[in-house]
PDB file of N, CA and C in Angstrom:
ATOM      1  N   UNK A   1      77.100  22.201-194.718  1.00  0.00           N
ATOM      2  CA  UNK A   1      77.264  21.351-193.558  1.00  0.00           C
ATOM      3  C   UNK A   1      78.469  21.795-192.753  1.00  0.00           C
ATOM      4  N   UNK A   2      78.299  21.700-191.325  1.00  0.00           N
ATOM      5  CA  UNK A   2      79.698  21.948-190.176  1.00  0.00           C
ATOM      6  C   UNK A   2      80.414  20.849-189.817  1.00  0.00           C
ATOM      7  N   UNK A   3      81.463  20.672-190.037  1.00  0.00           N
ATOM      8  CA  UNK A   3      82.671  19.864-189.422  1.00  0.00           C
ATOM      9  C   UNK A   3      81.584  19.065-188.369  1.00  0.00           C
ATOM     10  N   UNK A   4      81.095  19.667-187.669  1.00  0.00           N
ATOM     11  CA  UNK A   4      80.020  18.760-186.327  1.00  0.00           C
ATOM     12  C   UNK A   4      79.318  17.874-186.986  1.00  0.00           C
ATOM     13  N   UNK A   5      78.635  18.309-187.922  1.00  0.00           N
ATOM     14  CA  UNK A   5      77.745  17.376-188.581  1.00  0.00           C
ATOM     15  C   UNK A   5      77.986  16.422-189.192  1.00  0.00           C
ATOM     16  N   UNK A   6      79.516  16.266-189.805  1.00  0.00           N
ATOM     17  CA  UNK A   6      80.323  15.220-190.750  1.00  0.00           C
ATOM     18  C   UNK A   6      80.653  14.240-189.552  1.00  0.00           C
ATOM     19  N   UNK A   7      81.573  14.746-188.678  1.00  0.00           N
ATOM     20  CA  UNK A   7      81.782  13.947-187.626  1.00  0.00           C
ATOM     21  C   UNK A   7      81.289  13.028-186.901  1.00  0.00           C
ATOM     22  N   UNK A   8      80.772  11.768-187.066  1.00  0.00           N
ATOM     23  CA  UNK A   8      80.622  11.246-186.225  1.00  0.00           C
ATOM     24  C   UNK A   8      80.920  10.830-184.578  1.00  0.00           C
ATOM     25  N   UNK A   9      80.077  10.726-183.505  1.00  0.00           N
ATOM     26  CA  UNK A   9      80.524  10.656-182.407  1.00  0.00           C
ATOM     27  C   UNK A   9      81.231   9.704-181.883  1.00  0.00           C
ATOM     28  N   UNK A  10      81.726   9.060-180.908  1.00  0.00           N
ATOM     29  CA  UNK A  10      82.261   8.374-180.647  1.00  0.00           C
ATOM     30  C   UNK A  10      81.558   7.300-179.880  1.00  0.00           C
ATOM     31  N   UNK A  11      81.167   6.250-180.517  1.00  0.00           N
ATOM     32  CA  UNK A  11      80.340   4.985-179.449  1.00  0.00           C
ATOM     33  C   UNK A  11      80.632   4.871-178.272  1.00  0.00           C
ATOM     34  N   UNK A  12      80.153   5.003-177.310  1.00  0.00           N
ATOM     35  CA  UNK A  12      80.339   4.898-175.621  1.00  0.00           C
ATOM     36  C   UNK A  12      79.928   2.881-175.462  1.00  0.00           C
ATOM     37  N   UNK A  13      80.615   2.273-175.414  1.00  0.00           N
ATOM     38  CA  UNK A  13      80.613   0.399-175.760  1.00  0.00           C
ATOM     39  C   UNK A  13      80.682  -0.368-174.067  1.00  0.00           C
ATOM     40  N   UNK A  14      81.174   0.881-173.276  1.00  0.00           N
ATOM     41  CA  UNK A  14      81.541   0.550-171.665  1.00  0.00           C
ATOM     42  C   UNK A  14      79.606   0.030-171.211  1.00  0.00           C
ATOM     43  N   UNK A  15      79.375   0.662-171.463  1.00  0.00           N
ATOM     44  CA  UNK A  15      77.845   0.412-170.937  1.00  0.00           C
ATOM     45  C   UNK A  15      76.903  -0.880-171.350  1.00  0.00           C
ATOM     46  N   UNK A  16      76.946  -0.336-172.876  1.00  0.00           N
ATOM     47  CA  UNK A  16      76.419  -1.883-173.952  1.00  0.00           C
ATOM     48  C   UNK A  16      76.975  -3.330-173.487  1.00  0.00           C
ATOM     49  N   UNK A  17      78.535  -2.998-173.409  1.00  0.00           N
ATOM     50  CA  UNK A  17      78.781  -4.564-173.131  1.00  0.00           C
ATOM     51  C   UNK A  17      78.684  -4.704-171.473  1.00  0.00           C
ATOM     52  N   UNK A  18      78.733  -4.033-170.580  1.00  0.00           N
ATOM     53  CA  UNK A  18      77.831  -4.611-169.422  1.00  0.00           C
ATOM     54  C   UNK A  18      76.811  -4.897-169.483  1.00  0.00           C
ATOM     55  N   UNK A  19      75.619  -4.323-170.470  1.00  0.00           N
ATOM     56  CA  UNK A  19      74.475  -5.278-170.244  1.00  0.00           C
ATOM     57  C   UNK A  19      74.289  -6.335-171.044  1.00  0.00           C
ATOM     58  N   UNK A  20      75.029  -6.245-172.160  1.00  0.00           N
ATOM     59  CA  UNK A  20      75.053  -7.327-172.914  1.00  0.00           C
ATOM     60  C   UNK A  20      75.919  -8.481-171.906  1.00  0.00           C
ATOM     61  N   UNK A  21      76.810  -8.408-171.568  1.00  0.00           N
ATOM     62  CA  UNK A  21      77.262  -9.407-170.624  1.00  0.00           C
ATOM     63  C   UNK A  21      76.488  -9.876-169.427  1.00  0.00           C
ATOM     64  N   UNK A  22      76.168  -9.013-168.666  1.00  0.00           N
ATOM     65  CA  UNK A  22      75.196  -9.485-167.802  1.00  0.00           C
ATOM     66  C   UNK A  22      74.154 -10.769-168.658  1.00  0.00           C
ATOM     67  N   UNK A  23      73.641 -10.116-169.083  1.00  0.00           N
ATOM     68  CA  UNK A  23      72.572 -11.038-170.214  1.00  0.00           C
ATOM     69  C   UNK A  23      72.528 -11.968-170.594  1.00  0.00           C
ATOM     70  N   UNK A  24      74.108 -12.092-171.328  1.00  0.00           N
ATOM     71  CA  UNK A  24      74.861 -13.753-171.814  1.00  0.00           C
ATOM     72  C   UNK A  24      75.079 -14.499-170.406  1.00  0.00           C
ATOM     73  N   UNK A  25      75.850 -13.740-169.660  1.00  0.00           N
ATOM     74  CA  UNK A  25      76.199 -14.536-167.766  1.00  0.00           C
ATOM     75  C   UNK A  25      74.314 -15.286-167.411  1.00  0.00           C
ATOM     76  N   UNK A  26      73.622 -14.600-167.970  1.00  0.00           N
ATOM     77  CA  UNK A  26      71.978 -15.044-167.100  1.00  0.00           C
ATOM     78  C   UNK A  26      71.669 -16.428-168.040  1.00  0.00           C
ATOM     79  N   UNK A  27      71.839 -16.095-169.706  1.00  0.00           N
ATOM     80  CA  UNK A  27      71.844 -17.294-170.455  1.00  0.00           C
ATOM     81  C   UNK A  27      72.285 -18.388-169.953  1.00  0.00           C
ATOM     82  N   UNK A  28      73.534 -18.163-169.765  1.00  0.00           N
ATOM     83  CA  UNK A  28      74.494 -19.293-168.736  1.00  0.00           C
ATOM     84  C   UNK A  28      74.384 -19.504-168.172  1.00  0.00           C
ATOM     85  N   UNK A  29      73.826 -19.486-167.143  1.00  0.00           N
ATOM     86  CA  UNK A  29      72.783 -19.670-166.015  1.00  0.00           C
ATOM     87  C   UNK A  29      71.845 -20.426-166.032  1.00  0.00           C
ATOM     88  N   UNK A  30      71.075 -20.136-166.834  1.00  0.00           N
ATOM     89  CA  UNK A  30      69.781 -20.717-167.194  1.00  0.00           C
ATOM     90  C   UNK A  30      69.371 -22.249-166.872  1.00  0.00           C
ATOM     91  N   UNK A  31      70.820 -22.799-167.376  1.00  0.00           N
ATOM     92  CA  UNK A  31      70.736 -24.187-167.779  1.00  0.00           C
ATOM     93  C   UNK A  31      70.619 -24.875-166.313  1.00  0.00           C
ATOM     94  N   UNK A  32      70.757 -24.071-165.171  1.00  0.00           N
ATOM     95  CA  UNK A  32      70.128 -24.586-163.673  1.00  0.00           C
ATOM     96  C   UNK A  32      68.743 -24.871-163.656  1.00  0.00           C
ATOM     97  N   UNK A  33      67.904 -24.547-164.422  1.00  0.00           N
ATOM     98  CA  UNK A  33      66.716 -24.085-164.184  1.00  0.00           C
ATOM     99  C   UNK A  33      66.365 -25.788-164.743  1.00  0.00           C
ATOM    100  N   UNK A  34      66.972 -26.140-166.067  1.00  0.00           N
ATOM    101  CA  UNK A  34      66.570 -27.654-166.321  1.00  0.00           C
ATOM    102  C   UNK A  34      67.237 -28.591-165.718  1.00  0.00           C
ATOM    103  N   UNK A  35      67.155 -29.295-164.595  1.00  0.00           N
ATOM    104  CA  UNK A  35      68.204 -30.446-164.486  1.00  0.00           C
ATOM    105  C   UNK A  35      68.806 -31.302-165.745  1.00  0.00           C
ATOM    106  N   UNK A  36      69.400 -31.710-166.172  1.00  0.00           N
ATOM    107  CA  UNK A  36      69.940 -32.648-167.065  1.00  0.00           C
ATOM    108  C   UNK A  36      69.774 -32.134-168.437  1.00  0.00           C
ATOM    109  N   UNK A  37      68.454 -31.824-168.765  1.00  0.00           N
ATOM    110  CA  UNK A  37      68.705 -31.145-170.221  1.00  0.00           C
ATOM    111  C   UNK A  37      69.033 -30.046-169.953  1.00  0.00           C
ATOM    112  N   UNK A  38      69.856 -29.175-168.505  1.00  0.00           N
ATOM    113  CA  UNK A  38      70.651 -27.991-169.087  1.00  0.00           C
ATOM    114  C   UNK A  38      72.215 -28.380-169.497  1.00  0.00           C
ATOM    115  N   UNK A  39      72.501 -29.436-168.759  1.00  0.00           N
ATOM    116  CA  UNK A  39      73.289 -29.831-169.175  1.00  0.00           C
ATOM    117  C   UNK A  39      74.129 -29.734-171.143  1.00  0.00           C
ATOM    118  N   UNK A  40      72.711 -30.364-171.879  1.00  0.00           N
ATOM    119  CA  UNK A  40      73.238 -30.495-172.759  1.00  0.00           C
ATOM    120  C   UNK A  40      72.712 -29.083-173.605  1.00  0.00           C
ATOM    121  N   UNK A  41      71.849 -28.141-172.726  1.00  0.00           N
ATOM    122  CA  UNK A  41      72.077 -26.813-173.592  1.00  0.00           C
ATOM    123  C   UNK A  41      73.268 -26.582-173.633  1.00  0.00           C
ATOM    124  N   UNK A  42      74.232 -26.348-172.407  1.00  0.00           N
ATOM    125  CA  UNK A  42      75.711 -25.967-172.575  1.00  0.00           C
ATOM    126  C   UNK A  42      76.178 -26.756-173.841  1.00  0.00           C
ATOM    127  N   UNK A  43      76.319 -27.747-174.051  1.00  0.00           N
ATOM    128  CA  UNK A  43      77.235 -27.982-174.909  1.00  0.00           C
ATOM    129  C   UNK A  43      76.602 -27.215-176.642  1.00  0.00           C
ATOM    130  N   UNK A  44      75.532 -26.416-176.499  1.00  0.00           N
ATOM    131  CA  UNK A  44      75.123 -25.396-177.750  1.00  0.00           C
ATOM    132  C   UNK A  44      75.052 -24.624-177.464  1.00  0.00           C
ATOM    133  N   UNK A  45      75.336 -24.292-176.405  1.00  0.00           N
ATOM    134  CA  UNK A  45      75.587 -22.798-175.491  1.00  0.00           C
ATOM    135  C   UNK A  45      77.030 -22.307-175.886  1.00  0.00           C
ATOM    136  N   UNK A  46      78.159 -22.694-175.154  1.00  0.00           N
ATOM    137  CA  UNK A  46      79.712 -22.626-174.977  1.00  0.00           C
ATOM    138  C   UNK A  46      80.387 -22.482-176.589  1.00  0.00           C
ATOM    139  N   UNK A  47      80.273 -22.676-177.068  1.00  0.00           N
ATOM    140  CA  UNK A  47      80.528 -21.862-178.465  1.00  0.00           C
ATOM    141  C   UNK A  47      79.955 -21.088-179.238  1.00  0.00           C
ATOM    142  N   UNK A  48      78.696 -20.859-178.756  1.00  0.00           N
ATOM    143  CA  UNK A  48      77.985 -19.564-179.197  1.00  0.00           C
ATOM    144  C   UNK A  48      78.386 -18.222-178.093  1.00  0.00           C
ATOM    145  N   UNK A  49      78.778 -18.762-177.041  1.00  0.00           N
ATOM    146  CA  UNK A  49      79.221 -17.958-176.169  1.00  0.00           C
ATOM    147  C   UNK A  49      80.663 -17.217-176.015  1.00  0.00           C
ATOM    148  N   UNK A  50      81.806 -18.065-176.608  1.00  0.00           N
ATOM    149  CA  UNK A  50      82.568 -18.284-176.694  1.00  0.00           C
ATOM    150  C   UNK A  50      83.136 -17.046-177.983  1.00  0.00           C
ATOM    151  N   UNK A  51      82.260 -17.365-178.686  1.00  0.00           N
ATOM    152  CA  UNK A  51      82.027 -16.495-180.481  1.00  0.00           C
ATOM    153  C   UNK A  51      81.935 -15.196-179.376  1.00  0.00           C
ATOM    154  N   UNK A  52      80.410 -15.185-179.116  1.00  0.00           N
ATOM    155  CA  UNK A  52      80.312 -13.498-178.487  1.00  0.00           C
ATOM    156  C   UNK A  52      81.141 -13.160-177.820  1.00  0.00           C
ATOM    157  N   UNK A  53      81.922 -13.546-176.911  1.00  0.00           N
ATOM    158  CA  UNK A  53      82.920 -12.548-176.228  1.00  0.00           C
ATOM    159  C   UNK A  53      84.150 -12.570-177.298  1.00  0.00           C
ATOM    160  N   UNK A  54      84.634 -13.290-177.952  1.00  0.00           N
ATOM    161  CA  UNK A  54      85.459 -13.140-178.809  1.00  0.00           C
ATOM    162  C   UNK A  54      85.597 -11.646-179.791  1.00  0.00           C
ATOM    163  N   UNK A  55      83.876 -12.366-180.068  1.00  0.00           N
ATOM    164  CA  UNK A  55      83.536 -10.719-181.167  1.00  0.00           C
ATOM    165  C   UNK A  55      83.354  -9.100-179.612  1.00  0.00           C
ATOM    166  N   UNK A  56      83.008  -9.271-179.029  1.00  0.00           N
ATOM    167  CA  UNK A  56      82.874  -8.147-177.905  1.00  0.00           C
ATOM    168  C   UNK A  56      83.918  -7.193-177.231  1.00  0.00           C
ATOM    169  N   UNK A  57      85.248  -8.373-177.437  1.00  0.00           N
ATOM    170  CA  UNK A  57      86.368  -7.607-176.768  1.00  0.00           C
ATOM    171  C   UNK A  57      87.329  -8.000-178.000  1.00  0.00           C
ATOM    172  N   UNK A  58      88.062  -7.548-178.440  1.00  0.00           N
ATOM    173  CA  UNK A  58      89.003  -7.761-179.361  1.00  0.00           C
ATOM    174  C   UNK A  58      90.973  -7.924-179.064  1.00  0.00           C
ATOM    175  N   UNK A  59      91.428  -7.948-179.740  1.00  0.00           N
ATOM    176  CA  UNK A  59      92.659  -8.887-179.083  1.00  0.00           C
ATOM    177  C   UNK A  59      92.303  -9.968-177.942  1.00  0.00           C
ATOM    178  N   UNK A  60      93.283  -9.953-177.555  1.00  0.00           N
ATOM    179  CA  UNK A  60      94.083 -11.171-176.337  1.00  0.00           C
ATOM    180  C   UNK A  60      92.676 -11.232-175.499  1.00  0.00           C
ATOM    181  N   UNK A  61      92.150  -9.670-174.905  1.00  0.00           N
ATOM    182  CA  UNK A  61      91.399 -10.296-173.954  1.00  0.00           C
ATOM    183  C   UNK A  61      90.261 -11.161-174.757  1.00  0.00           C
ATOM    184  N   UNK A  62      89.795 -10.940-175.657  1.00  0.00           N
ATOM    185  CA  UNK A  62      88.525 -11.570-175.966  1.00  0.00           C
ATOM    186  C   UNK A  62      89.083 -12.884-176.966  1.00  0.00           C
ATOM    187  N   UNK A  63      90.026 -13.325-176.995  1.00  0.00           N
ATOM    188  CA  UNK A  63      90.926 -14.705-177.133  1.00  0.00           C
ATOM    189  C   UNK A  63      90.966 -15.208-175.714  1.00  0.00           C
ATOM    190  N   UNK A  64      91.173 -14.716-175.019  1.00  0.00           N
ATOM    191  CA  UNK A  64      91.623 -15.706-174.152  1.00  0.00           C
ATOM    192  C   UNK A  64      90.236 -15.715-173.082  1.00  0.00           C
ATOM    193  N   UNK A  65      89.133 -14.690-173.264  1.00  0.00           N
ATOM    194  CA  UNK A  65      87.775 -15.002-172.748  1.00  0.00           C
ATOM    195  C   UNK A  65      86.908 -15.851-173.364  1.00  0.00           C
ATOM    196  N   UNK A  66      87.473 -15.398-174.891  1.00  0.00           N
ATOM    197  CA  UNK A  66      86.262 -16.321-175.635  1.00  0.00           C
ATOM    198  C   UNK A  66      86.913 -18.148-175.280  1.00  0.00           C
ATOM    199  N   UNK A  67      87.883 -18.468-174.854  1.00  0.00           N
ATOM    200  CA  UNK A  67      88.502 -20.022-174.735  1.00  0.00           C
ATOM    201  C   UNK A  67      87.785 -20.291-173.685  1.00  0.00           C
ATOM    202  N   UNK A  68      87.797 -19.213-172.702  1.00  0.00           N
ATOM    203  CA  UNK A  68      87.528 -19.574-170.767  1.00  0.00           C
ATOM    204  C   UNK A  68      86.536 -19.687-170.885  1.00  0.00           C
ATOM    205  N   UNK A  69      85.299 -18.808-171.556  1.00  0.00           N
ATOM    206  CA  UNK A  69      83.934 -19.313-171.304  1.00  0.00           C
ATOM    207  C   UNK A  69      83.274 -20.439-171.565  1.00  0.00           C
ATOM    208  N   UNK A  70      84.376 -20.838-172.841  1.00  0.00           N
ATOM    209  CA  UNK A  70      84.040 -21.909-173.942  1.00  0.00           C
ATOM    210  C   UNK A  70      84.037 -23.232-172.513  1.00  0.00           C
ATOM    211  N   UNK A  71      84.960 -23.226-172.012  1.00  0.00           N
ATOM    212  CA  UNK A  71      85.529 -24.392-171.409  1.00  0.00           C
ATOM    213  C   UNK A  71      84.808 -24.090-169.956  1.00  0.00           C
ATOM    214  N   UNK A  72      84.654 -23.256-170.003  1.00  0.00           N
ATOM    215  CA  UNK A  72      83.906 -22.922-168.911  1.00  0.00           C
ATOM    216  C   UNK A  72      81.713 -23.685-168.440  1.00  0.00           C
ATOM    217  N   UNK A  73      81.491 -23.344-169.809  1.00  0.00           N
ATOM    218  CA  UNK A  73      80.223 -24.020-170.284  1.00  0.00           C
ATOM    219  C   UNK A  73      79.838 -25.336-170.260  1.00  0.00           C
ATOM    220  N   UNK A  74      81.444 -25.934-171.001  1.00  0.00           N
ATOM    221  CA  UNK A  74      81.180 -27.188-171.209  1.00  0.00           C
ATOM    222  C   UNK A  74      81.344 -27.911-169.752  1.00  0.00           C
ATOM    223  N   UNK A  75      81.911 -27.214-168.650  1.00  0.00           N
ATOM    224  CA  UNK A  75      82.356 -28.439-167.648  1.00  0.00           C
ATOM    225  C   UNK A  75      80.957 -28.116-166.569  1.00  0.00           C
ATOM    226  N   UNK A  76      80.732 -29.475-166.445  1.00  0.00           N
ATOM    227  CA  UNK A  76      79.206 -29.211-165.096  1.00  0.00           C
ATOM    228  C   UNK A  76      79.556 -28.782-163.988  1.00  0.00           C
ATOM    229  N   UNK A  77      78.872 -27.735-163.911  1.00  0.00           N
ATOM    230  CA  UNK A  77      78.951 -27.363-162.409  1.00  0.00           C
ATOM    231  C   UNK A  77      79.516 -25.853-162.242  1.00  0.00           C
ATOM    232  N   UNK A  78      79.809 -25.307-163.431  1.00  0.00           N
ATOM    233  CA  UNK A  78      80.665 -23.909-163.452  1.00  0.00           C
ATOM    234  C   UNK A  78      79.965 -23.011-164.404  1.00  0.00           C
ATOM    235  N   UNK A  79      79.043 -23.277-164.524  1.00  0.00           N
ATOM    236  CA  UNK A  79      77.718 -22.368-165.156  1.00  0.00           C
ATOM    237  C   UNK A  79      77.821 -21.002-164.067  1.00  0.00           C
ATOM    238  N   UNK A  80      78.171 -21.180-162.923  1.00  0.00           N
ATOM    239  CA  UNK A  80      77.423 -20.014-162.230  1.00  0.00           C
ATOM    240  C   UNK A  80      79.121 -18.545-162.184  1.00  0.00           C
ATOM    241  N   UNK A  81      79.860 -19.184-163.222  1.00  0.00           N
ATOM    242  CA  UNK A  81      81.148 -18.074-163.019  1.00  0.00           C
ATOM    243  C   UNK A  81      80.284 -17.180-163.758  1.00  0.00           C
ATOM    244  N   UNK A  82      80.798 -16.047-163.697  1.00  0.00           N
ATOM    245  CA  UNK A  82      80.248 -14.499-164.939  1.00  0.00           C
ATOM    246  C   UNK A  82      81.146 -14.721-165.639  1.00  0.00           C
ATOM    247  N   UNK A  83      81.536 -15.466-166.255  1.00  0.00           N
ATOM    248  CA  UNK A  83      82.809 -14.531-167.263  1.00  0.00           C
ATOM    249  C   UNK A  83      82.602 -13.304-167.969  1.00  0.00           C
ATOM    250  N   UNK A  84      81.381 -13.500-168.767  1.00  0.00           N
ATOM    251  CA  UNK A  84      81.234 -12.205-169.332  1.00  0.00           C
ATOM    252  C   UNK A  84      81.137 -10.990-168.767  1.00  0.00           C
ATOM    253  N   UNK A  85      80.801 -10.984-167.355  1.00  0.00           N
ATOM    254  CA  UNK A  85      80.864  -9.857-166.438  1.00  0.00           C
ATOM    255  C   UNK A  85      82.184  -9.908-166.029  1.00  0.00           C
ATOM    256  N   UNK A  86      83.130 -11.024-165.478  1.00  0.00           N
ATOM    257  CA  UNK A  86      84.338 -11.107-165.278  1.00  0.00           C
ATOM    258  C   UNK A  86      85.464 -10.420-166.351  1.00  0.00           C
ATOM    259  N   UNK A  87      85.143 -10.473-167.225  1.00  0.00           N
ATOM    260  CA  UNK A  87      85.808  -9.990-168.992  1.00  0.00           C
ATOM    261  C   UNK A  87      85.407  -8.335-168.630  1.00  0.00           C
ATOM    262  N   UNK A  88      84.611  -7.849-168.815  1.00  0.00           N
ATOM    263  CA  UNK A  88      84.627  -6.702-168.764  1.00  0.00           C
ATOM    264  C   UNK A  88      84.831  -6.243-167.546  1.00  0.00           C
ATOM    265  N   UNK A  89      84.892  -6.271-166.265  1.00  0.00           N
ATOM    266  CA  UNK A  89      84.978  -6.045-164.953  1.00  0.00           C
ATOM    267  C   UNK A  89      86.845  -5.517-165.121  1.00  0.00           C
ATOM    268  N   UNK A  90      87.685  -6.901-165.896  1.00  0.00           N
ATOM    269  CA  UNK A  90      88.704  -6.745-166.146  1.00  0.00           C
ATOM    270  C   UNK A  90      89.184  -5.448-167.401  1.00  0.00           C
ATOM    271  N   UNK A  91      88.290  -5.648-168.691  1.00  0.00           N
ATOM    272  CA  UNK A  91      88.895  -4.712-169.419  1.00  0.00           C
ATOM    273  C   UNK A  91      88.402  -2.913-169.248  1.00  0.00           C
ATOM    274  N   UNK A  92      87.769  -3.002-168.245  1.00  0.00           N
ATOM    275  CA  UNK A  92      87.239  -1.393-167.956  1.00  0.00           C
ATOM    276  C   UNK A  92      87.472  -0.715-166.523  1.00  0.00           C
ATOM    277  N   UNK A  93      88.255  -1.935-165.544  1.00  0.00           N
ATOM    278  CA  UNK A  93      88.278  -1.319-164.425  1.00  0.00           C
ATOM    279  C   UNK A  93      89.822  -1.566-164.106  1.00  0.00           C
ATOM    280  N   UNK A  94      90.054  -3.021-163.894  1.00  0.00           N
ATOM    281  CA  UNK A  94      91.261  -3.377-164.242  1.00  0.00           C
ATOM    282  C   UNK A  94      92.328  -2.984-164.962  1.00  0.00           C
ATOM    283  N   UNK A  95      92.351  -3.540-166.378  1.00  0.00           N
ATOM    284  CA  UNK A  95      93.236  -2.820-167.508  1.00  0.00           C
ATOM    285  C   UNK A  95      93.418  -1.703-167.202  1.00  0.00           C
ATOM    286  N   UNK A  96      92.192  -0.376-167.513  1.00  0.00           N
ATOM    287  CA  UNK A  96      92.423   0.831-167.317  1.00  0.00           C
ATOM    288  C   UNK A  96      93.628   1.496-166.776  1.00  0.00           C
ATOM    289  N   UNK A  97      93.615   0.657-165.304  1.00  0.00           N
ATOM    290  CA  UNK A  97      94.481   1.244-164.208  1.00  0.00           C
ATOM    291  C   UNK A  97      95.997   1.263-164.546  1.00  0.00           C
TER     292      UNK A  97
END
């Protein structure tokens, strides 16, 4: 076997978690589509949501995304922020710089 072959490559994650975010942002969304019982999807939404960006970005940013979305879910009427597009928008274009 060659050094190449032992090596594993390096995960490219910039891409995955834009569409995975997009995806979760449309979930979040969703709950427009029911009047009143979307309502109370959010409140089983916003901590499942909350978890995924937590697990997606690691340190501070995905602490302090996984809180915003959380709180974000639960309050009516703010379904339509991206965070999860907002979260990465920040840790790949933003940060970077």
């Amino acid at each position: 076997m060659t050094k190449e072959s032992i090596v594993k490559p390096v995960k490219d994650t910039k891409k995955r978690d834009l569409v995975l975010g997009l995806l979760f942002d449309a979930i979040g969304f969703i709950s427009y589509a029911v009047p009143f019982l979307g309502e109370l999807t959010d409140l089983v939404w916003a901590p499942i949501a909350g978890l995924i960006l937590l697990k997606m970005y690691k340190g501070t940013v995905g602490t302090v995304g996984g809180i915003t979305v959380f709180i974000e879910e639960l309050i009516p009427g703010l379904d339509f922020i991206p965070t999860f597009t907002l979260t990465w928008i920040y840790t790949y274009w933003i940060k970077k710089k």
